Amino acid sequence: MDRSRPIGVFDSGIGGLTVVRALMERLPLEHIVYFGDSARVPYGIKSVATIEHYTAQITDFLLQQNVKMLIVACNTMAAVASQVVQERARDIPVIDVIEAGALAAVEQSGGHGIGVIGTPTTINSNAYARRIHELDAGARVYSQACPLFVPLVEEGWLDHPVTRLTAQEYLRPVLAEDVASLVLGCTHYPLLKPLLKEVVGPGVRLVDSATTTAQLAAARLQALALMRTQTTRPDYRYVVTDVPLRFQTIGERFLGRSLGQVERFEW
Ligand code: DGL
């Protein structure tokens, strides 16, 4: 396969730009095509059938862009529709945030409990717990849905008393257990890291699924001899299904740099 083909990254909206940001840092030479379904976000409160249908459409779009690897940046899609992606991708390697996050959590927990937070659909699917138990059958996993975090992050309330109070409330039952790590099982949560660090205290490590996914992608590209070798500047394409109000500001907050040109795609 041609190593200079882009990596396809996708999410329900623009939250997956946290994964793109981590990829740009870890794999600075790779071309990236990002697809965000901003017209239909949020997915985290939708039914499995709807999410599967949307996931199939996005996967097909990215395969048409001739990608060499697919990265499911959305935890909700990874939780309930990873099979859909695998079936359509065939021999194109697929990485998802749950695989990466579960691996890192097991490595970091040292036999203590593992906390997992995510959208209601992700938590109800039990996908993180299942993956963690495949890696360590004896692991104790404590999960908590945090539905208010996505709107709070999109509002930009990253260091706000309302967000702090919400986090304390959501995390109380998890922190009552002996947890050594807390998996941030949603694209939006890495932006809450400083606040969550304060709430969980020094004894709990936060597992950021964005950075762990970038590490896993790098290892997989290396193993498959698919790393891009040219040293010219890579191309970054951002394709979204809607450009709502404040899109640029929120997107740049997730990406940590200027977004540049954004393409709009209609189904
Ligand atoms: N991208 C979703 C996730 O990581 C969060 C936003 C949504 O609910 O669509 O679970």
PDB file of C-alpha atoms and ligand atoms in Angstrom:
ATOM      1  CA  MET A   1       0.000   0.000   0.000  1.00  0.00           C
ATOM      2  CA  ASP A   2       1.096   3.565  -0.739  1.00  0.00           C
ATOM      3  CA  ARG A   3       2.462   5.020   2.514  1.00  0.00           C
ATOM      4  CA  SER A   4       1.659   8.564   1.461  1.00  0.00           C
ATOM      5  CA  ARG A   5      -2.108   7.988   1.616  1.00  0.00           C
ATOM      6  CA  PRO A   6      -3.893   9.913   4.379  1.00  0.00           C
ATOM      7  CA  ILE A   7      -5.163   8.630   7.716  1.00  0.00           C
ATOM      8  CA  GLY A   8      -8.946   8.968   8.033  1.00  0.00           C
ATOM      9  CA  VAL A   9     -10.200  10.121  11.426  1.00  0.00           C
ATOM     10  CA  PHE A  10     -13.861  10.491  12.272  1.00  0.00           C
ATOM     11  CA  ASP A  11     -16.214  11.626  14.976  1.00  0.00           C
ATOM     12  CA  SER A  12     -19.820  12.598  15.553  1.00  0.00           C
ATOM     13  CA  GLY A  13     -18.786  16.263  15.542  1.00  0.00           C
ATOM     14  CA  ILE A  14     -15.681  18.286  16.209  1.00  0.00           C
ATOM     15  CA  GLY A  15     -14.699  16.665  19.527  1.00  0.00           C
ATOM     16  CA  GLY A  16     -12.560  14.170  17.607  1.00  0.00           C
ATOM     17  CA  LEU A  17     -10.168  17.020  16.855  1.00  0.00           C
ATOM     18  CA  THR A  18      -8.621  16.173  20.262  1.00  0.00           C
ATOM     19  CA  VAL A  19      -7.479  12.923  18.607  1.00  0.00           C
ATOM     20  CA  VAL A  20      -6.263  14.795  15.498  1.00  0.00           C
ATOM     21  CA  ARG A  21      -4.265  17.111  17.760  1.00  0.00           C
ATOM     22  CA  ALA A  22      -2.602  14.131  19.453  1.00  0.00           C
ATOM     23  CA  LEU A  23      -1.928  12.530  16.041  1.00  0.00           C
ATOM     24  CA  MET A  24      -0.310  15.722  14.718  1.00  0.00           C
ATOM     25  CA  GLU A  25       2.029  15.708  17.723  1.00  0.00           C
ATOM     26  CA  ARG A  26       2.850  11.985  17.586  1.00  0.00           C
ATOM     27  CA  LEU A  27       2.870  11.575  13.767  1.00  0.00           C
ATOM     28  CA  PRO A  28       3.760  15.015  12.374  1.00  0.00           C
ATOM     29  CA  LEU A  29       4.386  13.804   8.813  1.00  0.00           C
ATOM     30  CA  GLU A  30       1.065  12.069   8.213  1.00  0.00           C
ATOM     31  CA  HIS A  31      -1.653  13.453   5.946  1.00  0.00           C
ATOM     32  CA  ILE A  32      -4.997  13.475   7.772  1.00  0.00           C
ATOM     33  CA  VAL A  33      -8.604  13.659   6.543  1.00  0.00           C
ATOM     34  CA  TYR A  34     -10.988  14.418   9.378  1.00  0.00           C
ATOM     35  CA  PHE A  35     -14.731  13.857   9.104  1.00  0.00           C
ATOM     36  CA  GLY A  36     -17.057  15.359  11.714  1.00  0.00           C
ATOM     37  CA  ASP A  37     -20.804  14.831  11.487  1.00  0.00           C
ATOM     38  CA  SER A  38     -21.555  18.211  13.040  1.00  0.00           C
ATOM     39  CA  ALA A  39     -25.068  18.339  11.566  1.00  0.00           C
ATOM     40  CA  ARG A  40     -26.160  15.236  13.500  1.00  0.00           C
ATOM     41  CA  VAL A  41     -24.111  15.533  16.722  1.00  0.00           C
ATOM     42  CA  PRO A  42     -24.587  14.448  19.531  1.00  0.00           C
ATOM     43  CA  TYR A  43     -24.538  10.680  18.978  1.00  0.00           C
ATOM     44  CA  GLY A  44     -24.118   9.843  22.681  1.00  0.00           C
ATOM     45  CA  ILE A  45     -27.837   9.931  23.367  1.00  0.00           C
ATOM     46  CA  LYS A  46     -29.000   8.219  20.130  1.00  0.00           C
ATOM     47  CA  SER A  47     -30.050   4.606  19.560  1.00  0.00           C
ATOM     48  CA  VAL A  48     -27.613   1.919  18.464  1.00  0.00           C
ATOM     49  CA  ALA A  49     -29.412   1.407  15.108  1.00  0.00           C
ATOM     50  CA  THR A  50     -29.113   5.107  14.227  1.00  0.00           C
ATOM     51  CA  ILE A  51     -25.451   5.263  15.232  1.00  0.00           C
ATOM     52  CA  GLU A  52     -24.672   2.150  13.146  1.00  0.00           C
ATOM     53  CA  HIS A  53     -26.353   3.697  10.110  1.00  0.00           C
ATOM     54  CA  TYR A  54     -24.439   6.988  10.441  1.00  0.00           C
ATOM     55  CA  THR A  55     -21.175   5.159  11.100  1.00  0.00           C
ATOM     56  CA  ALA A  56     -21.556   3.123   7.886  1.00  0.00           C
ATOM     57  CA  GLN A  57     -22.073   6.311   5.853  1.00  0.00           C
ATOM     58  CA  ILE A  58     -18.989   8.005   7.330  1.00  0.00           C
ATOM     59  CA  THR A  59     -16.808   4.925   6.904  1.00  0.00           C
ATOM     60  CA  ASP A  60     -17.777   4.689   3.217  1.00  0.00           C
ATOM     61  CA  PHE A  61     -17.018   8.378   2.704  1.00  0.00           C
ATOM     62  CA  LEU A  62     -13.522   8.024   4.163  1.00  0.00           C
ATOM     63  CA  LEU A  63     -12.777   4.830   2.249  1.00  0.00           C
ATOM     64  CA  GLN A  64     -13.583   6.781  -0.921  1.00  0.00           C
ATOM     65  CA  GLN A  65     -10.875   9.267   0.141  1.00  0.00           C
ATOM     66  CA  ASN A  66      -8.370   6.436  -0.243  1.00  0.00           C
ATOM     67  CA  VAL A  67      -7.250   6.360   3.383  1.00  0.00           C
ATOM     68  CA  LYS A  68      -4.564   3.906   4.541  1.00  0.00           C
ATOM     69  CA  MET A  69      -5.926   3.645   8.089  1.00  0.00           C
ATOM     70  CA  LEU A  70      -9.204   4.496   9.815  1.00  0.00           C
ATOM     71  CA  ILE A  71      -9.338   5.925  13.314  1.00  0.00           C
ATOM     72  CA  VAL A  72     -12.654   5.937  15.140  1.00  0.00           C
ATOM     73  CA  ALA A  73     -12.153   8.987  17.366  1.00  0.00           C
ATOM     74  CA  CYS A  74     -15.704   8.914  18.726  1.00  0.00           C
ATOM     75  CA  ASN A  75     -16.093   6.731  21.796  1.00  0.00           C
ATOM     76  CA  THR A  76     -19.817   6.343  21.179  1.00  0.00           C
ATOM     77  CA  MET A  77     -19.309   4.997  17.640  1.00  0.00           C
ATOM     78  CA  ALA A  78     -16.452   2.782  18.830  1.00  0.00           C
ATOM     79  CA  ALA A  79     -18.696   1.446  21.621  1.00  0.00           C
ATOM     80  CA  VAL A  80     -21.644   0.373  19.514  1.00  0.00           C
ATOM     81  CA  ALA A  81     -20.610   0.349  15.839  1.00  0.00           C
ATOM     82  CA  SER A  82     -16.999  -0.842  15.598  1.00  0.00           C
ATOM     83  CA  GLN A  83     -18.185  -4.015  13.836  1.00  0.00           C
ATOM     84  CA  VAL A  84     -19.761  -1.877  11.095  1.00  0.00           C
ATOM     85  CA  VAL A  85     -16.431  -0.118  10.504  1.00  0.00           C
ATOM     86  CA  GLN A  86     -14.389  -3.357  10.503  1.00  0.00           C
ATOM     87  CA  GLU A  87     -16.703  -5.045   7.985  1.00  0.00           C
ATOM     88  CA  ARG A  88     -16.584  -2.159   5.535  1.00  0.00           C
ATOM     89  CA  ALA A  89     -12.851  -1.412   5.961  1.00  0.00           C
ATOM     90  CA  ARG A  90     -11.832  -5.001   5.042  1.00  0.00           C
ATOM     91  CA  ASP A  91      -8.022  -4.896   4.758  1.00  0.00           C
ATOM     92  CA  ILE A  92      -7.640  -1.235   5.813  1.00  0.00           C
ATOM     93  CA  PRO A  93      -6.448  -1.208   9.433  1.00  0.00           C
ATOM     94  CA  VAL A  94      -8.881   0.258  11.970  1.00  0.00           C
ATOM     95  CA  ILE A  95      -8.022   1.708  15.362  1.00  0.00           C
ATOM     96  CA  ASP A  96     -10.495   2.957  17.865  1.00  0.00           C
ATOM     97  CA  VAL A  97     -10.375   5.001  21.030  1.00  0.00           C
ATOM     98  CA  ILE A  98     -11.809   2.219  23.184  1.00  0.00           C
ATOM     99  CA  GLU A  99      -9.127  -0.288  22.231  1.00  0.00           C
ATOM    100  CA  ALA A 100      -6.446   2.319  22.965  1.00  0.00           C
ATOM    101  CA  GLY A 101      -8.021   3.551  26.212  1.00  0.00           C
ATOM    102  CA  ALA A 102      -8.617   0.046  27.586  1.00  0.00           C
ATOM    103  CA  LEU A 103      -5.008  -0.977  26.891  1.00  0.00           C
ATOM    104  CA  ALA A 104      -3.614   2.095  28.634  1.00  0.00           C
ATOM    105  CA  ALA A 105      -5.976   1.721  31.617  1.00  0.00           C
ATOM    106  CA  VAL A 106      -4.948  -1.878  32.249  1.00  0.00           C
ATOM    107  CA  GLU A 107      -1.252  -0.949  31.967  1.00  0.00           C
ATOM    108  CA  GLN A 108      -1.644   1.947  34.396  1.00  0.00           C
ATOM    109  CA  SER A 109      -3.992   0.517  37.004  1.00  0.00           C
ATOM    110  CA  GLY A 110      -1.481  -1.800  38.709  1.00  0.00           C
ATOM    111  CA  GLY A 111      -4.238  -4.170  39.834  1.00  0.00           C
ATOM    112  CA  HIS A 112      -6.384  -1.414  41.369  1.00  0.00           C
ATOM    113  CA  GLY A 113      -9.849  -0.467  40.172  1.00  0.00           C
ATOM    114  CA  ILE A 114     -10.408   1.358  36.866  1.00  0.00           C
ATOM    115  CA  GLY A 115     -12.974   4.144  36.525  1.00  0.00           C
ATOM    116  CA  VAL A 116     -14.550   4.843  33.125  1.00  0.00           C
ATOM    117  CA  ILE A 117     -16.599   7.903  32.209  1.00  0.00           C
ATOM    118  CA  GLY A 118     -18.403   8.549  28.913  1.00  0.00           C
ATOM    119  CA  THR A 119     -21.700   9.374  27.228  1.00  0.00           C
ATOM    120  CA  PRO A 120     -24.810   7.386  28.233  1.00  0.00           C
ATOM    121  CA  THR A 121     -24.629   5.253  25.042  1.00  0.00           C
ATOM    122  CA  THR A 122     -20.956   4.415  25.613  1.00  0.00           C
ATOM    123  CA  ILE A 123     -21.480   3.504  29.268  1.00  0.00           C
ATOM    124  CA  ASN A 124     -24.692   1.523  28.631  1.00  0.00           C
ATOM    125  CA  SER A 125     -22.934  -0.498  25.930  1.00  0.00           C
ATOM    126  CA  ASN A 126     -20.401  -1.710  28.530  1.00  0.00           C
ATOM    127  CA  ALA A 127     -17.820  -1.708  25.706  1.00  0.00           C
ATOM    128  CA  TYR A 128     -14.949  -0.374  27.846  1.00  0.00           C
ATOM    129  CA  ALA A 129     -15.557  -2.902  30.628  1.00  0.00           C
ATOM    130  CA  ARG A 130     -15.737  -5.764  28.092  1.00  0.00           C
ATOM    131  CA  ARG A 131     -12.490  -4.721  26.399  1.00  0.00           C
ATOM    132  CA  ILE A 132     -10.728  -4.237  29.761  1.00  0.00           C
ATOM    133  CA  HIS A 133     -11.879  -7.689  30.911  1.00  0.00           C
ATOM    134  CA  GLU A 134     -10.529  -9.254  27.699  1.00  0.00           C
ATOM    135  CA  LEU A 135      -7.134  -7.832  28.648  1.00  0.00           C
ATOM    136  CA  ASP A 136      -7.385  -8.536  32.383  1.00  0.00           C
ATOM    137  CA  ALA A 137     -10.199 -10.855  33.453  1.00  0.00           C
ATOM    138  CA  GLY A 138      -9.801  -9.866  37.113  1.00  0.00           C
ATOM    139  CA  ALA A 139      -9.976  -6.082  36.591  1.00  0.00           C
ATOM    140  CA  ARG A 140     -12.587  -4.170  38.595  1.00  0.00           C
ATOM    141  CA  VAL A 141     -14.285  -1.523  36.448  1.00  0.00           C
ATOM    142  CA  TYR A 142     -16.537   1.254  37.749  1.00  0.00           C
ATOM    143  CA  SER A 143     -18.401   3.170  35.043  1.00  0.00           C
ATOM    144  CA  GLN A 144     -20.311   6.408  35.126  1.00  0.00           C
ATOM    145  CA  ALA A 145     -22.220   8.241  32.384  1.00  0.00           C
ATOM    146  CA  CYS A 146     -21.610  12.013  32.423  1.00  0.00           C
ATOM    147  CA  PRO A 147     -24.148  13.419  29.927  1.00  0.00           C
ATOM    148  CA  LEU A 148     -23.704  17.044  30.982  1.00  0.00           C
ATOM    149  CA  PHE A 149     -19.984  17.158  30.213  1.00  0.00           C
ATOM    150  CA  VAL A 150     -20.389  17.404  26.404  1.00  0.00           C
ATOM    151  CA  PRO A 151     -22.583  20.552  26.481  1.00  0.00           C
ATOM    152  CA  LEU A 152     -20.412  22.085  29.236  1.00  0.00           C
ATOM    153  CA  VAL A 153     -17.253  21.628  27.151  1.00  0.00           C
ATOM    154  CA  GLU A 154     -18.944  22.989  24.029  1.00  0.00           C
ATOM    155  CA  GLU A 155     -19.996  26.000  26.090  1.00  0.00           C
ATOM    156  CA  GLY A 156     -16.326  26.520  26.936  1.00  0.00           C
ATOM    157  CA  TRP A 157     -16.902  26.070  30.665  1.00  0.00           C
ATOM    158  CA  LEU A 158     -13.665  24.228  31.154  1.00  0.00           C
ATOM    159  CA  ASP A 159     -12.840  25.858  34.478  1.00  0.00           C
ATOM    160  CA  HIS A 160     -16.233  26.876  35.788  1.00  0.00           C
ATOM    161  CA  PRO A 161     -17.876  26.271  39.181  1.00  0.00           C
ATOM    162  CA  VAL A 162     -20.873  24.589  37.510  1.00  0.00           C
ATOM    163  CA  THR A 163     -18.576  22.113  35.732  1.00  0.00           C
ATOM    164  CA  ARG A 164     -16.597  21.479  38.940  1.00  0.00           C
ATOM    165  CA  LEU A 165     -19.784  20.771  40.895  1.00  0.00           C
ATOM    166  CA  THR A 166     -21.098  18.527  38.116  1.00  0.00           C
ATOM    167  CA  ALA A 167     -17.818  16.581  38.067  1.00  0.00           C
ATOM    168  CA  GLN A 168     -17.847  16.154  41.855  1.00  0.00           C
ATOM    169  CA  GLU A 169     -21.403  14.837  41.687  1.00  0.00           C
ATOM    170  CA  TYR A 170     -20.759  12.409  38.809  1.00  0.00           C
ATOM    171  CA  LEU A 171     -17.465  11.131  40.174  1.00  0.00           C
ATOM    172  CA  ARG A 172     -18.481  10.624  43.809  1.00  0.00           C
ATOM    173  CA  PRO A 173     -19.565   6.950  43.373  1.00  0.00           C
ATOM    174  CA  VAL A 174     -16.480   6.091  41.282  1.00  0.00           C
ATOM    175  CA  LEU A 175     -14.094   7.780  43.709  1.00  0.00           C
ATOM    176  CA  ALA A 176     -15.683   5.893  46.614  1.00  0.00           C
ATOM    177  CA  GLU A 177     -14.042   2.772  45.119  1.00  0.00           C
ATOM    178  CA  ASP A 178     -10.332   1.974  45.063  1.00  0.00           C
ATOM    179  CA  VAL A 179      -9.613   3.360  41.580  1.00  0.00           C
ATOM    180  CA  ALA A 180      -6.082   4.098  40.367  1.00  0.00           C
ATOM    181  CA  SER A 181      -7.031   5.371  36.929  1.00  0.00           C
ATOM    182  CA  LEU A 182      -9.953   7.109  35.286  1.00  0.00           C
ATOM    183  CA  VAL A 183     -10.517   6.600  31.549  1.00  0.00           C
ATOM    184  CA  LEU A 184     -11.759   9.738  29.796  1.00  0.00           C
ATOM    185  CA  GLY A 185     -14.063   7.802  27.470  1.00  0.00           C
ATOM    186  CA  CYS A 186     -15.366  10.682  25.370  1.00  0.00           C
ATOM    187  CA  THR A 187     -13.768  13.000  22.806  1.00  0.00           C
ATOM    188  CA  HIS A 188     -14.685  16.068  24.844  1.00  0.00           C
ATOM    189  CA  TYR A 189     -13.239  15.073  28.192  1.00  0.00           C
ATOM    190  CA  PRO A 190      -9.516  15.687  27.499  1.00  0.00           C
ATOM    191  CA  LEU A 191     -10.375  19.387  27.589  1.00  0.00           C
ATOM    192  CA  LEU A 192     -11.551  18.955  31.181  1.00  0.00           C
ATOM    193  CA  LYS A 193      -8.274  17.369  32.298  1.00  0.00           C
ATOM    194  CA  PRO A 194      -7.070  20.209  34.559  1.00  0.00           C
ATOM    195  CA  LEU A 195     -10.447  20.408  36.333  1.00  0.00           C
ATOM    196  CA  LEU A 196     -10.823  16.625  36.600  1.00  0.00           C
ATOM    197  CA  LYS A 197      -7.284  16.317  37.996  1.00  0.00           C
ATOM    198  CA  GLU A 198      -8.319  18.633  40.809  1.00  0.00           C
ATOM    199  CA  VAL A 199     -11.519  16.672  41.478  1.00  0.00           C
ATOM    200  CA  VAL A 200      -9.959  13.173  41.468  1.00  0.00           C
ATOM    201  CA  GLY A 201      -6.821  14.179  43.382  1.00  0.00           C
ATOM    202  CA  PRO A 202      -3.240  12.970  43.001  1.00  0.00           C
ATOM    203  CA  GLY A 203      -3.979   9.264  43.612  1.00  0.00           C
ATOM    204  CA  VAL A 204      -5.914   8.750  40.350  1.00  0.00           C
ATOM    205  CA  ARG A 205      -4.304   8.869  36.901  1.00  0.00           C
ATOM    206  CA  LEU A 206      -6.350  10.203  34.016  1.00  0.00           C
ATOM    207  CA  VAL A 207      -6.215   8.055  30.875  1.00  0.00           C
ATOM    208  CA  ASP A 208      -6.575  10.380  27.897  1.00  0.00           C
ATOM    209  CA  SER A 209      -7.937   8.321  25.013  1.00  0.00           C
ATOM    210  CA  ALA A 210      -6.680  10.918  22.485  1.00  0.00           C
ATOM    211  CA  THR A 211      -2.987  10.462  23.281  1.00  0.00           C
ATOM    212  CA  THR A 212      -3.268   6.695  23.763  1.00  0.00           C
ATOM    213  CA  THR A 213      -4.983   6.411  20.348  1.00  0.00           C
ATOM    214  CA  ALA A 214      -2.173   8.378  18.688  1.00  0.00           C
ATOM    215  CA  GLN A 215       0.392   6.069  20.313  1.00  0.00           C
ATOM    216  CA  LEU A 216      -1.473   2.992  19.127  1.00  0.00           C
ATOM    217  CA  ALA A 217      -1.783   4.441  15.590  1.00  0.00           C
ATOM    218  CA  ALA A 218       1.972   5.099  15.497  1.00  0.00           C
ATOM    219  CA  ALA A 219       2.763   1.546  16.644  1.00  0.00           C
ATOM    220  CA  ARG A 220       0.353   0.019  14.093  1.00  0.00           C
ATOM    221  CA  LEU A 221       1.691   2.128  11.181  1.00  0.00           C
ATOM    222  CA  GLN A 222       5.226   1.171  12.142  1.00  0.00           C
ATOM    223  CA  ALA A 223       4.376  -2.536  12.365  1.00  0.00           C
ATOM    224  CA  LEU A 224       2.635  -2.460   8.972  1.00  0.00           C
ATOM    225  CA  ALA A 225       5.420  -0.374   7.352  1.00  0.00           C
ATOM    226  CA  LEU A 226       2.843   2.302   6.525  1.00  0.00           C
ATOM    227  CA  MET A 227       4.501   5.413   8.016  1.00  0.00           C
ATOM    228  CA  ARG A 228       4.796   8.254   5.528  1.00  0.00           C
ATOM    229  CA  THR A 229       8.455   8.847   4.738  1.00  0.00           C
ATOM    230  CA  GLN A 230       8.391  12.109   2.720  1.00  0.00           C
ATOM    231  CA  THR A 231       9.293  15.074   4.865  1.00  0.00           C
ATOM    232  CA  THR A 232       7.259  17.700   2.999  1.00  0.00           C
ATOM    233  CA  ARG A 233       4.494  19.333   5.021  1.00  0.00           C
ATOM    234  CA  PRO A 234       1.440  17.097   5.410  1.00  0.00           C
ATOM    235  CA  ASP A 235      -2.057  18.083   4.231  1.00  0.00           C
ATOM    236  CA  TYR A 236      -4.869  18.371   6.736  1.00  0.00           C
ATOM    237  CA  ARG A 237      -8.470  18.254   5.463  1.00  0.00           C
ATOM    238  CA  TYR A 238     -11.448  18.923   7.694  1.00  0.00           C
ATOM    239  CA  VAL A 239     -14.804  17.795   6.325  1.00  0.00           C
ATOM    240  CA  VAL A 240     -17.965  18.485   8.321  1.00  0.00           C
ATOM    241  CA  THR A 241     -21.703  18.194   7.675  1.00  0.00           C
ATOM    242  CA  ASP A 242     -22.568  21.580   9.165  1.00  0.00           C
ATOM    243  CA  VAL A 243     -20.731  24.731  10.139  1.00  0.00           C
ATOM    244  CA  PRO A 244     -22.736  26.010  13.084  1.00  0.00           C
ATOM    245  CA  LEU A 245     -22.306  29.244  14.988  1.00  0.00           C
ATOM    246  CA  ARG A 246     -19.008  29.423  16.920  1.00  0.00           C
ATOM    247  CA  PHE A 247     -17.760  26.351  15.049  1.00  0.00           C
ATOM    248  CA  GLN A 248     -14.365  27.892  14.334  1.00  0.00           C
ATOM    249  CA  THR A 249     -13.797  28.926  17.966  1.00  0.00           C
ATOM    250  CA  ILE A 250     -14.837  25.585  19.438  1.00  0.00           C
ATOM    251  CA  GLY A 251     -12.946  23.627  16.772  1.00  0.00           C
ATOM    252  CA  GLU A 252      -9.747  25.547  17.393  1.00  0.00           C
ATOM    253  CA  ARG A 253     -10.085  24.962  21.122  1.00  0.00           C
ATOM    254  CA  PHE A 254     -10.197  21.198  20.477  1.00  0.00           C
ATOM    255  CA  LEU A 255      -7.417  21.262  17.911  1.00  0.00           C
ATOM    256  CA  GLY A 256      -5.156  23.654  19.791  1.00  0.00           C
ATOM    257  CA  ARG A 257      -4.299  25.519  16.564  1.00  0.00           C
ATOM    258  CA  SER A 258      -5.982  27.314  13.700  1.00  0.00           C
ATOM    259  CA  LEU A 259      -8.391  25.148  11.686  1.00  0.00           C
ATOM    260  CA  GLY A 260      -7.856  26.823   8.326  1.00  0.00           C
ATOM    261  CA  GLN A 261     -10.168  25.771   5.526  1.00  0.00           C
ATOM    262  CA  VAL A 262     -13.192  23.615   6.480  1.00  0.00           C
ATOM    263  CA  GLU A 263     -15.131  21.712   3.768  1.00  0.00           C
ATOM    264  CA  ARG A 264     -18.855  21.179   4.077  1.00  0.00           C
ATOM    265  CA  PHE A 265     -20.291  17.850   2.947  1.00  0.00           C
ATOM    266  CA  GLU A 266     -23.980  17.085   2.392  1.00  0.00           C
ATOM    267  CA  TRP A 267     -25.325  13.536   2.397  1.00  0.00           C
TER     268      TRP A 267
HETATM  269  N1  DGL B   1     -17.919  12.085  20.214  1.00  0.00           N
HETATM  270  C1  DGL B   1     -18.773  11.607  21.275  1.00  0.00           C
HETATM  271  C2  DGL B   1     -17.993  10.587  22.118  1.00  0.00           C
HETATM  272  O1  DGL B   1     -16.791  10.544  22.123  1.00  0.00           O
HETATM  273  C3  DGL B   1     -19.252  12.741  22.161  1.00  0.00           C
HETATM  274  C4  DGL B   1     -20.247  13.667  21.469  1.00  0.00           C
HETATM  275  C5  DGL B   1     -21.514  12.966  21.065  1.00  0.00           C
HETATM  276  O2  DGL B   1     -22.315  12.578  21.947  1.00  0.00           O
HETATM  277  O3  DGL B   1     -21.707  12.772  19.870  1.00  0.00           O
HETATM  278  O4  DGL B   1     -18.611   9.792  22.790  1.00  0.00           O
END
